[in-house]
Coordinates of C-alpha atoms in Angstrom, one line a residue:
M1 CA -174.4 -50.5 54.4
I2 CA -174.8 -50.2 58.4
N3 CA -172.1 -51.2 60.6
N4 CA -173.0 -53.3 63.6
W5 CA -172.5 -50.4 66.1
E6 CA -174.7 -48.1 63.8
R7 CA -177.8 -50.4 64.5
F8 CA -177.7 -49.4 68.2
L9 CA -178.4 -45.6 67.2
P10 CA -181.6 -43.7 66.6
G11 CA -182.7 -43.3 62.9
F12 CA -182.3 -39.7 62.8
V13 CA -178.9 -40.1 63.7
R14 CA -178.2 -42.9 60.9
K15 CA -179.7 -40.6 58.2
Q16 CA -177.3 -37.8 59.3
F17 CA -174.2 -40.2 58.9
D18 CA -175.8 -41.1 55.3
K19 CA -176.0 -37.7 54.3
Y20 CA -172.7 -36.6 55.8
E21 CA -169.9 -39.2 55.3
N22 CA -167.3 -37.2 57.2
L23 CA -169.6 -36.8 60.4
K24 CA -169.8 -40.7 60.3
K25 CA -166.0 -40.9 59.9
I26 CA -165.3 -38.5 62.5
T27 CA -167.8 -40.0 65.0
E28 CA -166.5 -43.3 64.7
N29 CA -162.9 -42.3 65.0
I30 CA -163.7 -40.4 68.3
G31 CA -165.7 -43.4 69.5
W32 CA -162.6 -45.7 69.1
L33 CA -160.4 -43.0 70.7
F34 CA -162.9 -42.8 73.6
I35 CA -162.8 -46.6 73.9
N36 CA -158.9 -46.6 74.2
R37 CA -158.8 -43.9 76.6
I38 CA -161.4 -44.9 78.8
L39 CA -160.1 -48.7 79.0
G40 CA -156.8 -46.8 79.8
L41 CA -158.2 -44.7 82.3
V42 CA -160.0 -47.6 84.0
I43 CA -156.9 -49.7 83.8
G44 CA -154.7 -46.8 84.7
V45 CA -156.7 -45.7 88.0
F46 CA -156.8 -49.5 88.9
T47 CA -152.9 -50.0 88.5
G48 CA -152.1 -46.6 89.8
V49 CA -154.0 -46.8 93.0
W50 CA -152.5 -50.4 93.7
L51 CA -149.2 -49.1 92.9
A52 CA -149.5 -46.1 95.3
R53 CA -150.8 -48.3 98.0
Y54 CA -148.0 -50.7 97.5
L55 CA -145.0 -48.0 97.2
G56 CA -146.5 -45.5 99.8
P57 CA -146.0 -41.7 99.4
E58 CA -142.2 -41.7 99.6
K59 CA -141.3 -44.3 97.2
L60 CA -143.8 -43.2 94.7
G61 CA -142.4 -39.8 95.2
I62 CA -139.0 -41.3 94.2
L63 CA -140.4 -43.0 91.1
N64 CA -142.3 -40.1 89.9
Y65 CA -139.1 -37.7 90.3
A66 CA -137.4 -40.3 87.9
I67 CA -140.2 -40.3 85.7
T68 CA -140.7 -36.6 85.5
F69 CA -136.8 -35.9 85.4
T70 CA -136.5 -37.9 82.0
G71 CA -139.8 -36.6 81.0
L72 CA -138.3 -32.9 80.9
F73 CA -135.9 -34.0 78.4
G74 CA -138.0 -36.9 76.9
V75 CA -140.0 -34.2 75.1
I76 CA -137.1 -33.5 72.6
T77 CA -137.5 -36.8 71.1
S78 CA -140.8 -35.3 69.4
L79 CA -138.8 -32.7 67.6
G80 CA -142.0 -30.5 67.2
L81 CA -142.7 -33.1 64.2
D82 CA -146.1 -34.7 65.6
S83 CA -148.8 -32.3 64.3
I84 CA -146.6 -31.5 61.0
I85 CA -146.4 -35.3 60.1
V86 CA -150.2 -35.5 60.2
R87 CA -150.7 -32.3 58.2
D88 CA -148.2 -33.2 55.5
I89 CA -149.6 -36.8 55.2
V90 CA -153.0 -35.3 54.4
K91 CA -151.7 -32.7 51.9
K92 CA -149.2 -35.1 50.0
P93 CA -150.4 -39.0 50.8
E94 CA -148.2 -40.0 48.0
E95 CA -145.1 -39.0 49.9
K96 CA -146.1 -40.9 53.0
D97 CA -143.3 -43.2 53.0
L98 CA -140.7 -40.5 52.4
I99 CA -142.4 -38.4 55.4
L100 CA -142.7 -41.4 57.9
G101 CA -139.2 -42.6 57.1
T102 CA -137.5 -39.3 57.5
S103 CA -139.3 -38.4 60.8
F104 CA -138.5 -41.8 62.0
I105 CA -134.7 -41.3 61.4
L106 CA -134.7 -38.1 63.2
K107 CA -136.8 -39.3 65.9
L108 CA -134.7 -42.3 66.5
I109 CA -131.3 -39.9 66.6
A110 CA -133.3 -37.8 69.0
G111 CA -134.0 -40.9 71.2
I112 CA -130.5 -41.7 71.6
F113 CA -129.4 -38.3 72.2
V114 CA -132.0 -37.9 75.3
F115 CA -130.8 -41.3 76.9
I116 CA -127.4 -40.1 77.0
L117 CA -128.3 -36.5 78.1
C118 CA -130.6 -37.8 81.1
V119 CA -128.1 -40.3 82.2
T120 CA -125.4 -37.7 82.2
I121 CA -127.2 -35.0 84.1
I122 CA -128.6 -37.1 86.7
I123 CA -125.2 -38.3 87.5
L124 CA -123.7 -34.9 87.7
L125 CA -126.7 -33.7 90.0
K126 CA -127.4 -36.7 92.0
T127 CA -123.9 -38.5 92.0
N128 CA -124.5 -40.3 95.7
N129 CA -128.2 -41.4 94.7
T130 CA -127.5 -44.7 92.8
L131 CA -131.3 -45.7 92.9
L132 CA -132.5 -42.4 91.2
I133 CA -129.6 -42.7 88.9
V134 CA -130.7 -46.3 87.8
L135 CA -134.4 -45.4 87.6
V136 CA -133.6 -42.5 85.4
G137 CA -131.4 -44.5 83.3
I138 CA -134.1 -47.4 82.6
N139 CA -136.8 -44.7 82.0
A140 CA -134.8 -42.8 79.7
I141 CA -134.3 -46.0 77.3
S142 CA -137.9 -46.1 76.5
Y143 CA -137.5 -42.7 74.6
I144 CA -135.6 -44.6 72.0
F145 CA -138.6 -47.0 71.2
H146 CA -140.8 -43.8 71.3
S147 CA -139.6 -43.5 67.6
F148 CA -142.3 -45.9 66.3
N149 CA -145.1 -43.6 67.7
L150 CA -145.1 -41.8 64.4
I151 CA -147.3 -44.6 63.2
D152 CA -149.9 -43.5 65.6
F153 CA -149.8 -40.1 63.5
Y154 CA -150.2 -41.8 60.1
F155 CA -153.4 -43.3 61.4
Q156 CA -154.5 -39.9 62.6
S157 CA -154.0 -38.5 59.2
Q158 CA -156.3 -41.3 57.8
V159 CA -159.1 -40.7 60.6
M160 CA -158.5 -44.5 61.3
S161 CA -157.6 -44.7 65.0
K162 CA -159.2 -48.2 65.8
Y163 CA -156.0 -49.9 64.8
V164 CA -154.0 -47.8 67.3
V165 CA -156.7 -48.6 69.7
Y166 CA -155.9 -52.3 69.3
A167 CA -152.4 -51.8 69.5
Y168 CA -152.4 -49.7 72.7
N169 CA -155.1 -51.8 74.6
L170 CA -153.1 -55.0 73.9
S171 CA -149.9 -53.6 75.3
T172 CA -151.7 -52.2 78.3
L173 CA -153.3 -55.6 79.1
I174 CA -150.0 -57.3 78.8
G175 CA -148.3 -54.4 81.1
T176 CA -151.1 -54.4 83.4
I177 CA -151.1 -58.1 84.4
A178 CA -147.2 -58.1 84.5
L179 CA -147.3 -55.0 86.8
L180 CA -149.8 -56.7 89.2
I181 CA -147.6 -59.9 89.1
L182 CA -144.8 -58.1 90.3
I183 CA -146.5 -56.2 93.0
L184 CA -147.9 -59.6 94.3
L185 CA -144.3 -60.9 94.1
G186 CA -142.8 -57.9 96.2
G187 CA -141.1 -56.4 93.1
S188 CA -138.6 -53.4 93.6
L189 CA -138.8 -49.8 92.2
I190 CA -136.1 -50.9 89.6
A191 CA -138.1 -53.9 88.4
I192 CA -141.3 -51.6 87.9
A193 CA -139.4 -48.9 86.3
A194 CA -138.1 -51.7 83.9
L195 CA -141.4 -53.2 83.2
T196 CA -142.7 -49.8 82.0
T197 CA -139.7 -49.5 79.6
I198 CA -140.4 -53.1 78.4
N199 CA -144.1 -52.0 77.9
V200 CA -143.3 -48.9 75.7
F201 CA -141.4 -51.5 73.4
I202 CA -144.0 -54.0 73.3
T203 CA -146.6 -51.0 72.1
S204 CA -144.2 -50.3 69.4
L205 CA -144.3 -53.9 68.0
F206 CA -148.2 -53.9 68.0
L207 CA -148.0 -50.5 66.1
I208 CA -145.8 -51.9 63.6
I209 CA -148.1 -55.1 63.2
A210 CA -151.1 -52.6 62.9
Y211 CA -149.3 -50.9 60.1
Q212 CA -148.3 -53.8 58.3
Y213 CA -152.0 -55.1 58.5
K214 CA -153.1 -52.0 56.7
K215 CA -150.9 -53.4 53.7
N216 CA -148.3 -50.9 54.5
S217 CA -144.6 -51.6 55.5
I218 CA -141.9 -50.0 57.4
F219 CA -139.4 -51.2 55.1
K220 CA -140.6 -49.0 52.4
W221 CA -139.9 -45.9 54.4
C222 CA -136.9 -43.9 52.9
Y223 CA -134.8 -40.9 54.2
S224 CA -134.2 -37.7 52.7
Y225 CA -131.9 -35.2 53.7
A226 CA -133.6 -32.3 52.0
M227 CA -137.0 -33.3 53.6
A228 CA -135.4 -33.6 57.3
K229 CA -133.9 -30.1 56.5
R230 CA -137.5 -28.8 55.7
L231 CA -139.1 -30.7 58.7
L232 CA -136.5 -29.4 61.4
K233 CA -136.7 -25.9 59.9
E234 CA -140.5 -25.6 60.1
A235 CA -140.8 -27.6 63.5
F236 CA -137.8 -26.0 65.2
P237 CA -140.0 -23.6 67.1
L238 CA -142.3 -26.2 68.2
I239 CA -139.4 -28.2 69.6
F240 CA -138.8 -25.6 72.1
V241 CA -142.5 -25.1 72.2
G242 CA -142.5 -28.7 73.5
I243 CA -139.6 -28.4 76.0
A244 CA -141.1 -25.1 77.3
T245 CA -144.5 -26.9 77.6
T246 CA -143.0 -29.8 79.7
I247 CA -141.0 -27.6 82.2
Y248 CA -143.9 -25.8 83.2
M249 CA -146.1 -29.1 83.1
K250 CA -143.6 -30.9 85.2
I251 CA -141.1 -28.4 86.9
D252 CA -143.4 -28.2 89.8
K253 CA -142.9 -31.9 90.6
I254 CA -139.1 -31.4 90.5
M255 CA -139.1 -28.8 92.7
I256 CA -141.2 -30.2 95.2
G257 CA -139.0 -33.1 95.4
D258 CA -136.1 -30.9 95.8
M259 CA -137.5 -28.1 98.0
I260 CA -139.7 -30.1 100.3
N261 CA -139.4 -34.1 100.2
D262 CA -140.2 -37.2 98.5
R263 CA -143.4 -37.7 100.5
A264 CA -144.9 -34.5 99.5
L265 CA -144.0 -35.4 95.9
G266 CA -145.7 -38.7 96.2
I267 CA -149.1 -37.0 97.5
Y268 CA -148.8 -34.3 94.8
S269 CA -148.4 -36.7 92.1
V270 CA -151.5 -38.5 93.0
A271 CA -153.5 -34.9 92.8
V272 CA -151.7 -34.3 89.5
Q273 CA -152.6 -37.8 87.9
I274 CA -156.3 -37.6 88.8
S275 CA -156.6 -34.0 87.6
E276 CA -155.1 -34.9 84.1
M277 CA -157.2 -38.2 83.7
W278 CA -159.7 -36.4 81.7
Y279 CA -157.3 -35.0 78.9
F280 CA -158.0 -37.6 76.7
I281 CA -161.3 -36.0 75.8
P282 CA -159.9 -33.1 74.1
L283 CA -157.0 -34.8 72.8
A284 CA -159.3 -37.4 71.1
I285 CA -161.6 -34.6 69.6
V286 CA -158.8 -32.6 68.6
S287 CA -156.5 -35.2 66.9
T288 CA -159.8 -36.5 65.1
V289 CA -160.9 -33.1 63.6
F290 CA -157.4 -31.9 62.6
P291 CA -157.2 -33.6 59.3
L292 CA -160.7 -32.5 58.4
L293 CA -159.9 -28.8 59.6
V294 CA -156.8 -29.0 57.2
E295 CA -158.9 -30.0 54.3
T296 CA -161.7 -27.5 55.3
K297 CA -159.2 -24.6 55.2
K298 CA -158.1 -25.2 51.7
K299 CA -162.0 -25.2 50.6
S300 CA -163.4 -22.2 52.5
E301 CA -161.9 -20.0 55.0
E302 CA -165.3 -18.8 56.3
I303 CA -166.3 -22.6 57.1
Y304 CA -162.8 -23.1 58.6
N305 CA -163.4 -20.3 61.3
I306 CA -166.7 -21.5 62.2
R307 CA -165.8 -24.9 62.9
F308 CA -162.8 -23.9 64.9
Q309 CA -165.1 -21.6 66.8
K310 CA -167.5 -24.4 67.6
L311 CA -164.3 -26.8 68.6
Y312 CA -163.3 -24.0 71.1
E313 CA -166.7 -23.7 72.5
L314 CA -167.2 -27.4 73.1
L315 CA -163.9 -27.9 74.8
A316 CA -164.4 -25.0 77.1
F317 CA -168.0 -26.6 78.0
I318 CA -166.6 -29.9 78.7
S319 CA -163.7 -28.6 80.8
I320 CA -165.7 -26.5 83.0
I321 CA -168.4 -29.5 83.7
V322 CA -165.3 -31.7 84.5
S323 CA -163.7 -29.1 87.0
L324 CA -166.8 -28.6 88.8
L325 CA -167.4 -32.4 89.2
A326 CA -164.0 -32.7 90.5
V327 CA -164.3 -30.0 93.0
F328 CA -167.4 -31.7 94.7
F329 CA -166.2 -35.4 94.8
S330 CA -162.3 -34.8 95.4
Y331 CA -162.3 -36.0 99.0
Y332 CA -164.5 -38.7 98.2
A333 CA -162.4 -39.9 95.2
I334 CA -158.7 -39.6 97.0
G335 CA -160.0 -41.4 100.2
F336 CA -161.8 -44.0 98.4
L337 CA -159.2 -44.7 95.7
F338 CA -155.7 -44.0 97.7
G339 CA -156.7 -44.2 101.4
K340 CA -155.8 -41.9 104.2
K341 CA -152.1 -41.7 103.5
F342 CA -153.0 -39.5 100.4
I343 CA -155.8 -37.7 101.4
E344 CA -153.9 -34.3 101.4
A345 CA -153.9 -34.9 97.7
A346 CA -157.7 -33.9 97.7
S347 CA -157.2 -30.2 98.3
L348 CA -154.6 -29.9 95.8
L349 CA -157.0 -31.6 93.3
T350 CA -159.6 -28.9 93.5
I351 CA -157.0 -26.3 92.4
N352 CA -155.1 -28.5 89.9
I353 CA -158.2 -29.5 88.0
W354 CA -159.0 -25.8 86.9
A355 CA -155.8 -25.7 85.0
G356 CA -157.4 -28.3 82.7
I357 CA -159.9 -25.5 81.2
F358 CA -156.9 -23.5 79.9
I359 CA -155.2 -26.5 78.7
S360 CA -158.0 -28.0 76.8
V361 CA -158.9 -25.2 74.7
R362 CA -155.0 -24.6 74.2
I363 CA -154.7 -27.9 72.7
A364 CA -157.1 -26.5 70.0
N365 CA -155.1 -23.6 69.8
N366 CA -152.0 -25.3 69.2
V367 CA -153.7 -26.9 66.2
W368 CA -155.0 -23.7 64.9
I369 CA -151.4 -22.1 65.3
T370 CA -150.2 -25.2 63.2
T371 CA -152.6 -24.9 60.5
E372 CA -151.9 -21.4 60.0
G373 CA -148.1 -21.7 59.9
L374 CA -147.6 -19.6 63.0
Q375 CA -145.6 -22.2 65.2
K376 CA -143.3 -19.4 66.5
Y377 CA -145.9 -17.7 68.6
S378 CA -146.6 -21.3 70.0
L379 CA -143.2 -20.8 71.3
Y380 CA -143.6 -17.3 72.6
T381 CA -146.9 -17.9 74.6
T382 CA -145.3 -21.4 75.9
L383 CA -142.2 -19.5 77.2
I384 CA -144.4 -16.8 78.9
G385 CA -146.2 -19.4 80.6
C386 CA -143.0 -21.5 81.5
T387 CA -141.2 -18.3 83.0
M388 CA -144.5 -17.4 85.0
N389 CA -144.7 -21.2 86.5
I390 CA -140.9 -21.2 87.5
F391 CA -141.3 -17.8 89.2
L392 CA -144.4 -18.6 90.9
N393 CA -143.2 -21.9 92.0
F394 CA -140.0 -20.3 93.7
L395 CA -142.0 -17.5 95.3
L396 CA -145.1 -19.9 96.4
I397 CA -143.7 -23.1 97.4
P398 CA -141.7 -21.9 100.2
L399 CA -144.7 -20.0 101.5
Y400 CA -147.4 -22.5 101.0
A401 CA -145.8 -26.0 100.0
S402 CA -147.4 -27.9 97.5
T403 CA -150.7 -25.8 97.4
G404 CA -148.3 -23.0 96.1
A405 CA -147.1 -25.5 93.4
A406 CA -150.8 -26.0 92.5
I407 CA -151.5 -22.2 92.4
A408 CA -148.7 -21.5 90.3
T409 CA -149.7 -24.1 87.8
L410 CA -153.1 -22.8 87.5
I411 CA -152.0 -19.1 86.9
S412 CA -149.4 -19.9 84.6
H413 CA -151.5 -22.0 82.3
F414 CA -154.2 -19.2 82.3
V415 CA -151.6 -16.8 81.1
S416 CA -149.9 -18.8 78.9
T417 CA -153.1 -19.6 77.0
F418 CA -154.5 -16.1 76.7
S419 CA -151.2 -14.6 76.0
V420 CA -151.7 -15.0 72.5
I421 CA -153.5 -11.5 72.7
L422 CA -150.0 -9.8 72.8
F423 CA -149.4 -10.7 69.1
K424 CA -151.1 -9.3 66.1
K425 CA -151.2 -12.5 64.2
T426 CA -152.8 -14.6 66.9
R427 CA -154.9 -11.9 68.3
I428 CA -158.0 -13.3 66.6
S429 CA -157.4 -16.9 68.2
F430 CA -157.6 -15.0 71.6
F431 CA -161.4 -13.7 70.8
M432 CA -162.3 -17.0 69.8
M433 CA -161.1 -18.6 73.0
A434 CA -162.7 -15.9 75.2
K435 CA -165.9 -16.2 73.1
A436 CA -166.1 -19.9 73.7
F437 CA -166.3 -19.2 77.5
L438 CA -169.2 -17.3 76.9
F439 CA -171.1 -20.3 75.5
L440 CA -173.3 -17.9 73.4
N441 CA -172.8 -19.7 70.0
L442 CA -173.1 -22.9 71.5
F443 CA -176.6 -22.4 73.1
R444 CA -177.7 -20.1 70.2
N445 CA -177.2 -23.1 67.6
N446 CA -178.9 -25.6 70.1
I447 CA -181.9 -23.4 70.4
R448 CA -182.0 -22.7 66.4
Q449 CA -182.0 -26.5 65.8
K450 CA -184.9 -27.1 68.4
N451 CA -186.9 -24.5 66.5
R452 CA -186.6 -26.0 63.2

């Protein structure tokens, strides 16, 4: 039976779908994820631009400082369980409710802990800055509601992302309309921060509705101390991977805010926002093929390695194309979208965008490491990158201001991604990633297919 969307495809493509059911499933799932991300991107750019113009560089910098500060600790709420939840449901679907229920309790406890931690630390560090304390507190509450995002991982394990797309897009639409109304009414920074947290709550509700719609129930979730212990033991290295990754992804903003000023942070944040817009592409591709790669490994190690190599090559190719386009159009994009007040962000964007190349292939590499059960090496490589980033920021920001932070970020991502060569068990992934940047296999395969 042909779905409505398949009618628009060429006949030879439909024949491949009929021949390979997994190909059809992968393509459809990636399509849904792309729809979600593209709609989110369009809406995000629109609201982000309007918000930046409304707040100006200084107020935008204050808001970004609060968001970044809570983000440094908010990563703890994932507990490193995300990819493990997907993997375990794929391997043992009959234990779905036990896996989800146990993970939910762990994430909920972590969310409450992070809220208390964020508020306590910001009070100690910024005692006289009442506005910042309130903004951090409001943002930190959202991490309690993030506990329900594990429903997203259930749908990932089933390669059924369209239901998550519905949930996210509905909540995004509601949040966008509310934000625009708030801006038109002259809303304060506190009101804008509160709206973001409310939107996270609404997203959680829609995820629950999507889960229930598929004849599941959160009331069937159950908790197991033994499973909680096993999950935490296995995810323990990934918790620190998440913390270290977040530090070297966000510490530059904190250091710019503290070492320069809020205006510089606001401009730098715009550059980072634009440079990270396309990250949904590698995330969508990797999250879709991850469950199928787990299945492939059980059947054939050789095919599993071939498919991972192709994944690296695809992500490397896409990331270089995106980076080149950004370099050529950065000044036009920043000037047109954000105006002259933010034009300094264009030069920062031309540096920041190249970090996406290494981030893209690292997303795939992290999945490889998880599938191989080598999570501790993710921790080692991430700590290397994190240490490098902090050191370079301290060295370069006083010399080159925000440009120094952009350079530090680029170098640290390169070092972190390819530091897998230092360890014997992960060295094979270094050669796979390095080979991907040569594009030899990608082009050779295309030539072979044309000659058939």
